[in-house]
Coordinates of C-alpha atoms in Angstrom, one line a residue:
Chain X
M1500 CA 19.3 324.2 160.8
I1501 CA 22.7 324.0 162.1
R1502 CA 22.3 322.7 164.9
Y1503 CA 21.2 319.1 162.6
L1504 CA 23.9 320.0 160.4
L1505 CA 26.5 320.2 162.9
G1506 CA 25.0 317.1 163.7
R1507 CA 25.6 315.7 160.6
V1508 CA 29.4 316.3 160.2
A1509 CA 29.4 314.7 163.9
F1510 CA 28.2 311.3 162.6
G1511 CA 30.4 311.4 159.4
A1512 CA 33.7 312.7 161.6
L1513 CA 32.1 309.3 163.9
I1514 CA 32.3 306.5 160.3
L1515 CA 35.2 307.7 160.1
L1516 CA 36.5 308.0 163.0
T1517 CA 34.8 303.2 163.0
L1518 CA 36.4 302.6 160.5
S1519 CA 40.0 304.1 160.6
M1520 CA 39.6 301.6 163.9
F1521 CA 37.8 299.4 162.3
V1522 CA 40.9 299.0 159.6
F1523 CA 43.6 300.0 161.4
F1524 CA 43.2 297.0 164.5
L1525 CA 42.3 294.3 162.1
F1526 CA 45.0 294.7 160.7
F1527 CA 46.8 294.7 163.7
V1528 CA 46.0 291.4 164.9
A1529 CA 45.6 290.2 161.8
P1530 CA 48.2 287.1 161.1
G1531 CA 51.6 288.0 159.4
D1532 CA 55.0 290.1 159.8
P1533 CA 54.3 293.7 158.2
A1534 CA 58.4 294.5 158.6
R1535 CA 59.0 291.0 156.5
M1536 CA 55.9 292.1 153.1
V1537 CA 57.5 295.1 153.4
A1538 CA 61.4 293.8 152.6
G1539 CA 61.0 290.5 150.7
D1540 CA 62.0 286.8 152.6
K1541 CA 65.2 287.7 152.5
A1542 CA 66.0 290.0 154.3
T1543 CA 67.9 289.7 157.6
E1544 CA 67.4 290.3 161.2
T1545 CA 68.5 293.6 161.2
Q1546 CA 67.7 295.2 157.7
L1547 CA 63.6 294.1 159.9
I1548 CA 64.5 296.3 163.0
Q1549 CA 65.1 298.7 161.2
I1550 CA 62.5 298.9 159.1
R1551 CA 60.0 298.4 161.9
T1552 CA 61.9 301.2 163.7
N1553 CA 61.3 303.0 160.6
L1554 CA 57.5 302.5 160.5
G1555 CA 56.8 303.0 164.7
L1556 CA 55.8 299.1 164.5
D1557 CA 57.9 298.8 168.0
R1558 CA 55.6 301.8 169.4
P1559 CA 52.5 300.8 171.2
I1560 CA 49.5 300.0 169.2
H1561 CA 47.4 303.5 170.5
E1562 CA 50.4 305.5 169.6
Q1563 CA 50.6 303.5 166.3
Y1564 CA 46.9 304.7 165.4
L1565 CA 46.6 308.3 166.9
S1566 CA 50.3 309.0 164.3
F1567 CA 48.2 306.9 161.8
L1568 CA 45.2 309.1 161.9
G1569 CA 47.2 312.1 162.5
K1570 CA 49.1 311.3 159.5
A1571 CA 46.0 310.4 158.0
V1572 CA 44.1 313.9 158.7
T1573 CA 46.8 315.8 156.6
G1574 CA 46.6 313.6 153.6
D1575 CA 49.0 310.8 153.7
L1576 CA 48.6 307.6 154.3
G1577 CA 52.3 306.3 154.7
F1578 CA 53.9 304.1 152.0
S1579 CA 53.2 300.9 149.7
Y1580 CA 54.4 297.5 151.3
R1581 CA 54.8 296.7 147.6
N1582 CA 56.0 299.8 145.8
Q1583 CA 57.0 302.1 148.3
Q1584 CA 55.0 305.0 146.4
P1585 CA 52.8 307.2 148.5
V1586 CA 49.3 305.4 149.6
A1587 CA 47.4 308.8 148.7
K1588 CA 49.7 309.2 145.3
L1589 CA 49.1 305.9 144.8
I1590 CA 45.0 306.3 144.9
F1591 CA 45.0 309.8 143.7
N1592 CA 46.1 308.9 140.1
R1593 CA 43.3 306.0 140.1
L1594 CA 40.7 308.8 140.5
P1595 CA 40.3 309.5 137.1
A1596 CA 38.8 305.9 136.2
T1597 CA 36.4 306.2 139.4
L1598 CA 34.8 309.3 139.5
S1599 CA 34.1 309.0 135.5
L1600 CA 32.6 305.5 135.9
V1601 CA 30.9 306.8 139.4
V1602 CA 29.1 310.3 138.3
G1603 CA 28.1 308.9 134.7
G1604 CA 26.9 306.2 136.5
V1605 CA 24.9 308.4 138.8
L1606 CA 23.5 310.7 135.5
V1607 CA 22.7 308.0 133.7
W1608 CA 20.6 306.2 136.7
L1609 CA 18.9 308.6 137.1
A1610 CA 17.6 309.5 133.6
V1611 CA 16.3 305.7 133.8
G1612 CA 14.7 305.4 136.9
I1613 CA 12.7 308.2 137.8
P1614 CA 11.1 308.5 134.0
I1615 CA 10.0 304.8 134.0
G1616 CA 8.9 304.9 137.5
I1617 CA 6.4 308.2 136.6
M1618 CA 5.3 306.4 133.3
S1619 CA 4.7 303.3 135.9
A1620 CA 2.3 304.7 137.5
R1621 CA 0.9 307.4 135.6
H1622 CA -1.0 304.1 133.3
P1623 CA -1.0 301.4 136.7
G1624 CA -1.5 298.6 135.8
A1625 CA -1.7 298.9 132.0
V1626 CA 1.3 297.0 129.6
R1627 CA 3.1 300.3 130.3
D1628 CA 3.2 299.9 134.1
R1629 CA 3.6 296.0 133.6
L1630 CA 6.7 296.8 131.6
G1631 CA 8.1 299.3 133.9
Q1632 CA 7.6 296.1 136.9
G1633 CA 8.9 293.7 134.3
F1634 CA 11.5 296.2 134.0
I1635 CA 12.2 297.3 138.0
L1636 CA 11.9 293.0 138.5
I1637 CA 15.3 292.2 136.5
G1638 CA 16.7 295.4 137.4
L1639 CA 16.6 294.3 140.8
S1640 CA 17.1 290.7 140.4
F1641 CA 20.7 291.0 137.8
P1642 CA 23.8 291.0 139.5
T1643 CA 25.8 293.7 138.0
F1644 CA 28.6 291.5 137.0
V1645 CA 26.9 288.5 135.2
L1646 CA 24.9 292.0 133.5
G1647 CA 29.3 292.9 132.6
M1648 CA 30.0 290.3 131.6
M1649 CA 26.5 289.7 129.1
S1650 CA 27.2 293.2 128.0
L1651 CA 30.3 292.7 126.2
Y1652 CA 30.1 289.3 124.7
L1653 CA 26.8 291.1 123.3
F1654 CA 27.9 294.9 122.4
Y1655 CA 31.9 294.6 122.0
F1656 CA 32.6 290.2 120.5
L1657 CA 29.0 289.8 118.2
P1658 CA 29.6 293.5 116.4
R1659 CA 33.5 292.3 116.8
Q1660 CA 32.9 289.3 114.8
S1661 CA 31.1 290.2 112.2
G1662 CA 33.3 292.7 111.5
F1663 CA 33.2 296.6 112.9
M1664 CA 33.8 297.5 116.3
L1665 CA 30.4 298.3 118.6
F1666 CA 31.6 299.1 121.7
P1667 CA 35.8 298.6 122.6
A1668 CA 36.4 296.2 125.3
G1669 CA 36.9 298.5 128.2
G1670 CA 39.6 300.1 129.4
F1671 CA 40.4 303.7 130.4
K1672 CA 41.1 305.9 127.8
P1673 CA 41.3 310.1 130.2
F1674 CA 38.9 312.9 129.2
L1675 CA 41.5 314.6 126.7
P1676 CA 42.5 315.3 124.8
N1677 CA 39.6 313.5 123.6
P1678 CA 35.9 313.3 125.2
A1679 CA 34.6 311.7 122.5
I1680 CA 36.6 308.4 122.9
W1681 CA 36.9 308.6 127.0
A1682 CA 33.0 308.4 126.4
W1683 CA 32.7 305.2 123.9
H1684 CA 34.6 303.0 126.3
L1685 CA 32.6 303.9 129.7
I1686 CA 29.4 303.5 127.5
L1687 CA 29.2 300.5 128.9
P1688 CA 30.5 300.3 132.4
W1689 CA 27.5 303.4 132.9
T1690 CA 24.9 300.7 131.7
T1691 CA 25.8 298.0 133.0
L1692 CA 26.4 300.6 137.4
A1693 CA 23.3 302.0 136.3
L1694 CA 20.8 299.6 135.1
T1695 CA 20.6 297.9 138.2
T1696 CA 20.6 300.3 140.0
A1697 CA 18.2 302.3 137.5
A1698 CA 15.5 299.5 138.9
V1699 CA 15.7 301.2 142.5
Y1700 CA 14.7 304.5 141.2
A1701 CA 12.1 303.2 139.4
R1702 CA 10.1 302.0 141.9
L1703 CA 10.8 304.0 144.3
T1704 CA 10.0 306.9 142.3
R1705 CA 6.9 305.0 141.0
G1706 CA 5.7 303.7 145.1
Q1707 CA 6.2 307.6 145.2
M1708 CA 4.0 309.0 142.6
L1709 CA 1.3 306.2 142.8
E1710 CA 1.0 307.9 146.5
V1711 CA 1.3 311.6 145.6
M1712 CA -1.9 312.0 141.8
G1713 CA -4.2 311.3 144.4
E1714 CA -3.8 314.0 146.6
D1715 CA -5.9 316.9 146.4
Y1716 CA -3.4 319.6 145.7
I1717 CA -2.3 317.5 142.1
R1718 CA -6.3 317.8 141.4
T1719 CA -6.3 321.9 141.7
A1720 CA -3.3 322.2 139.3
R1721 CA -5.8 320.1 137.3
A1722 CA -8.2 321.5 138.1
K1723 CA -6.7 324.3 137.0
G1724 CA -5.8 324.4 133.5
L1725 CA -1.8 322.6 133.9
S1726 CA -0.8 320.2 131.1
E1727 CA -0.7 316.8 132.7
R1728 CA 3.6 316.8 132.3
K1729 CA 3.5 319.6 134.4
V1730 CA 0.8 318.8 137.1
V1731 CA 3.0 315.6 137.2
W1732 CA 7.1 317.5 135.8
K1733 CA 6.8 320.0 138.4
H1734 CA 3.0 319.3 141.6
G1735 CA 3.4 315.6 141.2
M1736 CA 8.3 315.4 140.9
R1737 CA 8.4 317.5 144.2
A1738 CA 6.9 315.6 146.6
T1739 CA 8.7 312.4 145.5
L1740 CA 12.4 313.5 144.9
T1741 CA 13.4 314.2 148.8
P1742 CA 13.1 310.2 149.3
L1743 CA 14.4 310.5 145.8
A1744 CA 17.0 313.1 147.6
T1745 CA 17.6 310.1 150.7
Q1746 CA 18.4 306.8 148.5
L1747 CA 20.3 308.5 146.5
G1748 CA 22.2 309.4 149.7
A1749 CA 22.8 305.7 150.1
D1750 CA 23.8 304.7 147.2
I1751 CA 26.2 307.5 146.5
A1752 CA 27.9 306.8 149.9
L1753 CA 28.2 302.4 148.2
L1754 CA 29.6 303.2 144.8
L1755 CA 33.1 303.1 145.7
G1756 CA 32.7 299.4 147.3
G1757 CA 29.6 298.8 143.2
A1758 CA 32.9 300.4 141.1
I1759 CA 34.9 297.8 142.5
V1760 CA 33.0 295.6 140.4
I1761 CA 32.3 296.4 137.3
E1762 CA 36.1 298.0 137.3
Q1763 CA 37.2 294.3 137.1
V1764 CA 34.3 293.6 134.3
Y1765 CA 36.3 296.2 132.1
G1766 CA 39.2 296.1 132.8
L1767 CA 38.8 300.0 133.6
Q1768 CA 41.8 301.2 136.4
G1769 CA 40.4 302.6 139.4
V1770 CA 40.8 302.3 142.5
G1771 CA 38.2 299.0 143.3
A1772 CA 40.8 298.0 141.1
L1773 CA 44.0 298.9 142.8
A1774 CA 42.3 297.3 146.3
V1775 CA 41.4 294.3 144.6
Q1776 CA 45.0 293.8 143.5
A1777 CA 45.8 294.5 147.1
V1778 CA 44.2 292.3 148.2
A1779 CA 46.4 289.9 145.9
N1780 CA 49.9 291.9 146.9
Q1781 CA 48.5 291.7 151.5
D1782 CA 49.6 295.7 150.5
R1783 CA 47.5 297.0 153.9
P1784 CA 48.3 300.1 153.5
I1785 CA 46.7 300.7 150.4
I1786 CA 44.2 298.7 151.7
I1787 CA 43.3 301.5 154.6
G1788 CA 44.0 303.7 152.8
V1789 CA 40.4 302.3 150.8
V1790 CA 38.4 302.0 152.7
L1791 CA 39.4 306.0 154.5
L1792 CA 37.9 306.7 151.1
G1793 CA 35.3 304.9 150.5
G1794 CA 34.5 306.6 154.7
L1795 CA 35.1 309.8 153.2
F1796 CA 32.3 309.2 149.9
I1797 CA 29.4 308.4 152.3
V1798 CA 30.8 311.3 154.3
V1799 CA 30.1 313.5 151.5
A1800 CA 27.1 312.1 150.5
N1801 CA 25.7 312.5 153.3
I1802 CA 26.7 316.3 153.7
I1803 CA 25.5 316.4 149.5
V1804 CA 21.6 314.9 151.2
D1805 CA 21.3 316.6 154.4
I1806 CA 21.7 320.0 152.1
A1807 CA 19.7 318.8 149.8
Y1808 CA 16.8 318.1 152.6
V1809 CA 17.1 321.8 153.7
L1810 CA 17.0 323.1 149.8
L1811 CA 14.0 320.7 148.9
D1812 CA 11.4 320.8 152.3
P1813 CA 11.3 324.6 154.1
R1814 CA 10.1 322.2 156.7
V1815 CA 13.8 321.7 157.9
R1816 CA 14.8 324.7 157.8
Chain L
M126 CA -38.0 273.5 150.9
S127 CA -35.7 274.0 147.5
T128 CA -34.5 270.8 146.6
Q129 CA -31.7 272.3 145.2
A130 CA -28.6 271.5 147.1
A131 CA -27.2 274.3 149.5
I132 CA -23.8 275.9 147.6
P133 CA -21.5 274.6 150.7
V134 CA -19.6 277.6 152.6
I135 CA -16.2 276.9 153.3
Q136 CA -14.8 278.7 156.0
R137 CA -10.9 279.4 155.1
G138 CA -8.7 280.1 157.4
S139 CA -5.1 283.5 156.1
L140 CA -3.4 280.7 155.3
A141 CA -5.8 279.4 152.6
L142 CA -6.7 282.5 151.4
T143 CA -3.4 283.0 151.0
L144 CA -2.3 280.9 149.3
R145 CA -5.6 281.8 147.0
R146 CA -4.2 284.4 145.6
L147 CA -0.4 283.9 145.0
G148 CA -2.0 280.9 142.8
R149 CA -3.9 282.7 141.3
D150 CA -0.2 285.1 139.5
P151 CA 1.5 282.8 137.4
A152 CA 4.6 284.4 137.2
I153 CA 4.0 283.4 140.9
I154 CA 3.4 279.8 140.4
A155 CA 6.8 279.9 138.5
A156 CA 8.7 281.4 140.7
L157 CA 7.5 278.7 142.7
V158 CA 7.9 276.2 140.5
F159 CA 12.0 276.9 139.5
I160 CA 12.5 277.3 142.8
V161 CA 11.1 273.7 143.9
L162 CA 13.7 272.8 140.3
V163 CA 15.7 274.8 141.7
V164 CA 17.2 273.3 145.0
L165 CA 16.1 269.8 143.7
F166 CA 18.8 270.2 141.3
A167 CA 21.0 270.9 144.5
L168 CA 20.2 268.6 146.7
S169 CA 20.7 265.2 143.3
A170 CA 24.3 266.9 142.4
P171 CA 25.6 263.5 144.4
W172 CA 23.5 261.8 142.2
I173 CA 23.9 263.7 138.5
S174 CA 28.1 263.4 139.1
A175 CA 27.3 259.6 139.4
L176 CA 25.1 259.7 136.0
T177 CA 27.4 261.4 134.4
G178 CA 30.5 259.8 135.6
H179 CA 32.1 263.1 136.5
S180 CA 33.9 265.0 139.7
A181 CA 33.1 268.5 140.2
I182 CA 36.6 268.9 140.2
E183 CA 38.2 267.1 137.6
Q184 CA 39.9 268.0 134.9
Y185 CA 38.7 266.0 131.7
R186 CA 41.8 266.6 130.4
D187 CA 41.8 264.1 127.9
T188 CA 37.6 264.5 126.5
G189 CA 36.5 268.0 128.0
L190 CA 39.8 270.6 125.8
S191 CA 40.2 270.6 122.5
E192 CA 43.4 270.0 120.7
M193 CA 44.2 272.7 121.2
G194 CA 42.9 273.0 125.1
L195 CA 40.1 275.6 124.6
P196 CA 36.7 274.1 126.6
V197 CA 34.0 272.1 124.4
A198 CA 30.5 273.2 124.1
P199 CA 28.0 271.3 125.1
N200 CA 28.1 267.8 123.3
A201 CA 26.2 264.7 124.3
E202 CA 29.5 263.7 127.1
F203 CA 28.8 267.0 128.8
L204 CA 26.0 268.7 128.8
F205 CA 26.5 272.2 129.1
G206 CA 30.3 271.6 128.2
T207 CA 33.7 272.7 129.9
D208 CA 35.0 274.5 131.3
H209 CA 38.9 276.4 130.9
L210 CA 40.7 272.9 132.8
G211 CA 37.7 271.1 131.0
R212 CA 35.4 270.3 134.5
D213 CA 31.6 269.1 133.9
V214 CA 30.0 272.8 133.6
L215 CA 27.2 271.0 134.9
V216 CA 28.3 269.0 137.2
R217 CA 29.6 272.5 139.1
L218 CA 26.1 273.9 138.5
A219 CA 25.0 271.8 141.3
Y220 CA 27.2 271.7 143.7
G221 CA 27.6 275.2 142.8
A222 CA 23.8 275.3 143.7
Q223 CA 24.0 273.2 146.7
V224 CA 26.0 276.6 148.0
S225 CA 24.3 278.9 146.4
L226 CA 21.2 278.4 148.5
T227 CA 22.8 276.4 152.0
V228 CA 24.6 280.7 152.2
G229 CA 21.7 282.4 150.5
V230 CA 18.9 280.8 153.1
L231 CA 21.7 280.7 155.8
A232 CA 22.8 284.2 155.8
A233 CA 19.1 285.8 155.4
V234 CA 17.4 283.5 157.8
V235 CA 20.5 284.2 160.5
A236 CA 20.4 288.0 159.6
A237 CA 17.0 287.7 160.1
L238 CA 17.0 286.7 163.6
I239 CA 19.6 289.0 164.6
G240 CA 18.1 292.0 163.6
I241 CA 13.7 290.9 164.5
T242 CA 15.5 290.9 168.0
V243 CA 17.3 293.9 167.7
G244 CA 14.3 295.3 166.5
M245 CA 12.5 293.8 168.8
V246 CA 13.9 295.5 171.8
A247 CA 14.5 299.2 170.6
G248 CA 11.2 299.4 168.9
Y249 CA 9.4 298.3 172.5
F250 CA 11.9 299.8 174.9
G251 CA 12.5 302.5 173.3
G252 CA 14.5 306.0 175.1
W253 CA 18.1 305.4 175.2
V254 CA 18.1 302.2 174.6
D255 CA 16.8 302.7 170.9
T256 CA 19.0 306.3 170.0
V257 CA 21.6 303.9 171.1
L258 CA 21.0 300.8 168.8
S259 CA 19.0 302.9 166.2
R260 CA 22.2 304.4 165.7
A261 CA 24.5 301.3 165.1
M262 CA 22.1 300.5 162.5
D263 CA 22.4 303.6 160.8
L264 CA 26.5 303.1 161.3
V265 CA 26.2 299.3 159.2
M266 CA 24.5 301.1 156.9
S267 CA 26.4 303.5 156.4
V268 CA 30.3 301.3 156.2
P269 CA 31.2 300.4 152.9
F270 CA 30.0 297.0 152.7
L271 CA 32.2 295.2 149.8
L272 CA 36.1 297.5 151.2
C273 CA 35.6 295.6 154.7
A274 CA 35.1 292.8 152.6
L275 CA 38.0 293.0 151.0
A276 CA 39.2 294.0 154.3
L277 CA 38.3 291.1 156.7
V278 CA 39.2 288.4 153.3
S279 CA 42.7 290.1 152.6
V280 CA 43.0 289.0 157.2
F281 CA 41.9 285.6 157.9
G282 CA 41.5 284.7 153.9
P283 CA 38.6 283.9 151.8
S284 CA 36.3 281.2 153.6
L285 CA 32.6 280.4 153.1
S286 CA 32.1 280.6 156.9
L287 CA 33.7 284.9 157.3
S288 CA 30.8 285.0 153.4
I289 CA 28.6 283.9 155.2
G290 CA 29.5 286.3 158.0
V291 CA 30.3 289.4 156.6
I292 CA 26.3 289.1 154.4
V293 CA 24.9 288.5 158.0
F294 CA 26.9 291.6 159.2
F295 CA 25.3 294.2 156.7
S296 CA 22.2 293.0 156.0
W297 CA 20.3 292.8 159.1
T298 CA 19.7 296.7 159.7
T299 CA 16.9 296.0 157.1
M300 CA 14.7 293.2 159.2
G301 CA 15.9 295.5 162.4
R302 CA 14.4 299.2 160.3
V303 CA 11.5 297.4 159.7
I304 CA 10.7 295.3 163.1
R305 CA 11.5 297.9 165.1
G306 CA 9.3 300.5 162.8
Q307 CA 6.5 298.1 163.2
M308 CA 7.1 297.4 167.6
M309 CA 6.2 300.9 168.1
S310 CA 2.7 301.2 167.0
L311 CA 2.1 297.5 168.2
R312 CA 3.4 298.1 172.0
R313 CA 0.9 301.1 172.3
Q314 CA -1.8 298.7 171.3
E315 CA -4.7 297.6 174.4
F316 CA -3.7 294.1 174.0
V317 CA -0.2 294.5 174.8
E318 CA -1.9 297.4 177.5
A319 CA -3.9 293.7 178.4
S320 CA -1.3 291.8 178.9
R321 CA 0.9 294.7 181.2
S322 CA -2.0 294.3 183.4
L323 CA -2.2 290.4 183.8
G324 CA 1.4 290.7 184.8
A325 CA 3.5 289.0 182.2
G326 CA 6.9 290.9 181.6
P327 CA 8.5 292.7 178.4
L328 CA 10.3 289.3 177.7
S329 CA 6.1 287.5 177.5
I330 CA 4.7 291.0 176.0
M331 CA 6.8 290.6 173.0
F332 CA 7.9 287.7 172.8
I333 CA 4.1 285.7 173.4
D334 CA 1.9 288.3 172.2
I335 CA 3.2 290.9 169.6
L336 CA 5.7 288.3 167.9
P337 CA 3.2 286.5 166.4
N338 CA 1.8 289.9 165.4
L339 CA 4.8 290.5 163.5
S340 CA 5.1 286.9 160.4
V341 CA 3.8 289.3 157.6
P342 CA 7.0 291.6 157.8
I343 CA 9.0 289.0 158.7
I344 CA 7.9 286.1 156.4
V345 CA 8.6 288.4 153.2
Y346 CA 11.5 290.4 154.3
T347 CA 13.5 287.5 154.8
T348 CA 12.6 286.0 151.0
M349 CA 13.4 288.4 149.3
M350 CA 16.7 289.2 151.4
I351 CA 18.4 285.5 149.5
P352 CA 18.3 287.0 146.6
G353 CA 20.4 289.8 147.9
S354 CA 22.5 287.5 149.9
I355 CA 23.4 284.8 146.4
V356 CA 24.5 287.6 144.5
F357 CA 26.5 288.6 147.6
E358 CA 28.1 285.9 148.1
A359 CA 28.5 285.0 144.2
T360 CA 30.4 289.0 144.7
L361 CA 32.4 287.7 146.2
S362 CA 33.7 284.5 144.6
F363 CA 33.1 286.5 142.1
L364 CA 36.2 288.9 142.8
G365 CA 37.7 285.8 144.7
M366 CA 36.6 287.0 148.3
G367 CA 34.2 284.3 148.8
I368 CA 34.3 279.9 148.3
V369 CA 38.1 279.0 148.0
P370 CA 38.5 277.2 144.2
P371 CA 38.4 274.9 143.5
A372 CA 35.1 274.7 145.1
P373 CA 32.9 275.4 142.7
S374 CA 30.5 278.3 143.4
W375 CA 28.7 280.2 140.6
G376 CA 30.7 283.4 141.7
G377 CA 33.2 281.3 141.2
M378 CA 32.4 279.5 137.6
L379 CA 31.9 283.6 136.3
A380 CA 35.3 284.3 137.6
D381 CA 36.9 281.0 136.0
A382 CA 34.9 282.7 132.8
A383 CA 35.9 286.2 132.2
G384 CA 39.7 285.5 133.8
N385 CA 41.8 285.5 130.3
S386 CA 38.2 286.6 128.5
L387 CA 37.5 283.4 128.2
Y388 CA 33.8 283.8 127.8
L389 CA 34.4 285.0 125.1
V390 CA 34.9 281.8 122.7
A391 CA 32.7 279.8 125.4
S392 CA 29.9 281.6 125.4
W393 CA 28.0 279.3 127.7
L394 CA 30.7 279.7 130.5
V395 CA 29.2 283.6 130.8
L396 CA 25.6 282.3 130.3
I397 CA 24.8 278.6 132.3
P398 CA 26.1 280.1 135.9
G399 CA 25.5 283.5 134.4
L400 CA 21.9 282.9 134.0
A401 CA 21.1 280.4 137.3
L402 CA 22.4 283.0 138.9
L403 CA 19.9 286.3 137.5
F404 CA 17.3 283.8 137.0
T405 CA 17.3 282.4 141.2
T406 CA 16.8 285.6 141.7
L407 CA 15.0 286.1 140.2
A408 CA 12.5 284.0 141.3
F409 CA 13.3 284.8 144.7
N410 CA 12.2 288.8 144.3
I411 CA 9.1 287.2 142.6
L412 CA 7.9 285.7 145.2
G413 CA 8.6 287.9 148.1
D414 CA 7.4 290.6 145.5
G415 CA 4.0 288.2 146.1
L416 CA 4.5 286.9 149.3
R417 CA 3.7 290.8 150.7
D418 CA 0.3 291.8 148.1
A419 CA -1.1 287.6 149.6
L420 CA -0.1 288.5 152.6
D421 CA -1.1 292.3 153.0
P422 CA -3.6 293.2 151.1
R423 CA -3.7 296.3 152.4
G424 CA -0.5 297.4 150.0
R425 CA -1.7 296.4 147.5
P426 CA -1.9 299.6 145.2
V427 CA -4.9 300.6 144.5
R428 CA -6.0 299.8 140.7
R429 CA -8.0 303.6 139.4
K430 CA -9.5 303.7 135.8
P431 CA -7.4 304.5 133.1
K432 CA -8.4 307.6 131.6

């Protein structure tokens, strides 16, 4: 059990290491002079040399990488080329918006996807199942940003034209002092992020449930007089939890990527928006920082899933 | 002797049976018809351009923009209206369909080929080969792909070939895993043993004996990868990291619409490319599901009588 977890942590470290090498060497071989990006077009040759020495750009690549890695471990990700602010701080300032979006999104998609899957599986072939399957197909096919733009049109613009404010156009408001305002601004982004992913969970739950509900122990549970609700939620759900946890881990790992699109549509100043701006500005330290943060998401998600496995499935222990 | 003619017995091949099963579901027929229409639409882009007299990138500032410089709604001259620069949305949609379909199909096929090769090698040889390849697949699957695409684009600049490359690199693993799993069970079958005892080498066994048995998952999963690739390309273009403007692409058209929230006053700018994108991916998903059920009747969920 300990060995299993240690192995998973090692794999997480491997992911982070691979990612950091990938971005670091990518930018090393990339065209363009970083010193010029820092100093701007008017810089003199002496200034450029000075900057190269300061940034350590004149040292061999493996030394640069190791010194970068050593600092990164302590949370020092260098400075933005554009405004010389520490990258870690820039990212940290953007975290509340992204985390609010992502955590709420996960809760909504679980709360929507799992019940739809169960409803669909309990009435195979019936109208409710057909509706559930329709939801699954449309959800899987809907590109997130199209859904986002259409919801903005329907739930922000049309009501506003008729004179009242149903939902705001976007933007992020901090949780404090008024959580209601915070949530009000996030409802559309949450649903947009959640609906497309909820379809995946609905399909997974439906498939698992269909399989499990034919098992003997379900018949036993029914025979001993449990209510159908208890049979489904207590005995049926138990078996679907492990594959759901696997899926959840994979999705949490990729959430930061998904957040980029939503932040773009709703104008949320989160980490994803920071990355898109950094690409436009060629601000490489920020891109490296965000990619590493994405890697960290993955490692954390993996560890959460592994712990969940141990809790859910006694055979792993 | 009976005078009635005997009912003729028709022997149907698996292809005919599959087509019959596909044809039974109206949703699949609709999806197929839609896909054919989109392909025809994409192919006729030059013709549409000639017919309307509008090119995909020219800006019709006199007729395509209102006095206030706003795009004009669908009318007789511009069937689908114009965009913020006074360009014809219909013509751009047709050329954008070319991009979406080309990228979607090409990326899915290339990714499928890589996935099949890696999956077959990993599954057939097992042992350390399998361990290395499976770990590599795990690694690719757990990379934040949109972020890495971002990093790559910031270095090499956006382009069509880079988009395809990124999509392929991050989508071959699904196929790889499926094929690996199938291979693991197929390689233990008797027909493989028979072939081996006749002196066949690994390559011959893999490609001549086993590959035909993998045609069902290959067809189904390649079809299912197409909508994913189309959305991936559109997302990259939407973020300004895919097709380089002014060349039209559906994602790029949506990005233009999103800029300055223009689509709120010109809803056709989001509705037309957005619905085109949605219905295309939906059609491919329905077709993929249908193919899976038709090719592999065993995989169908058992219908039990409702209580």
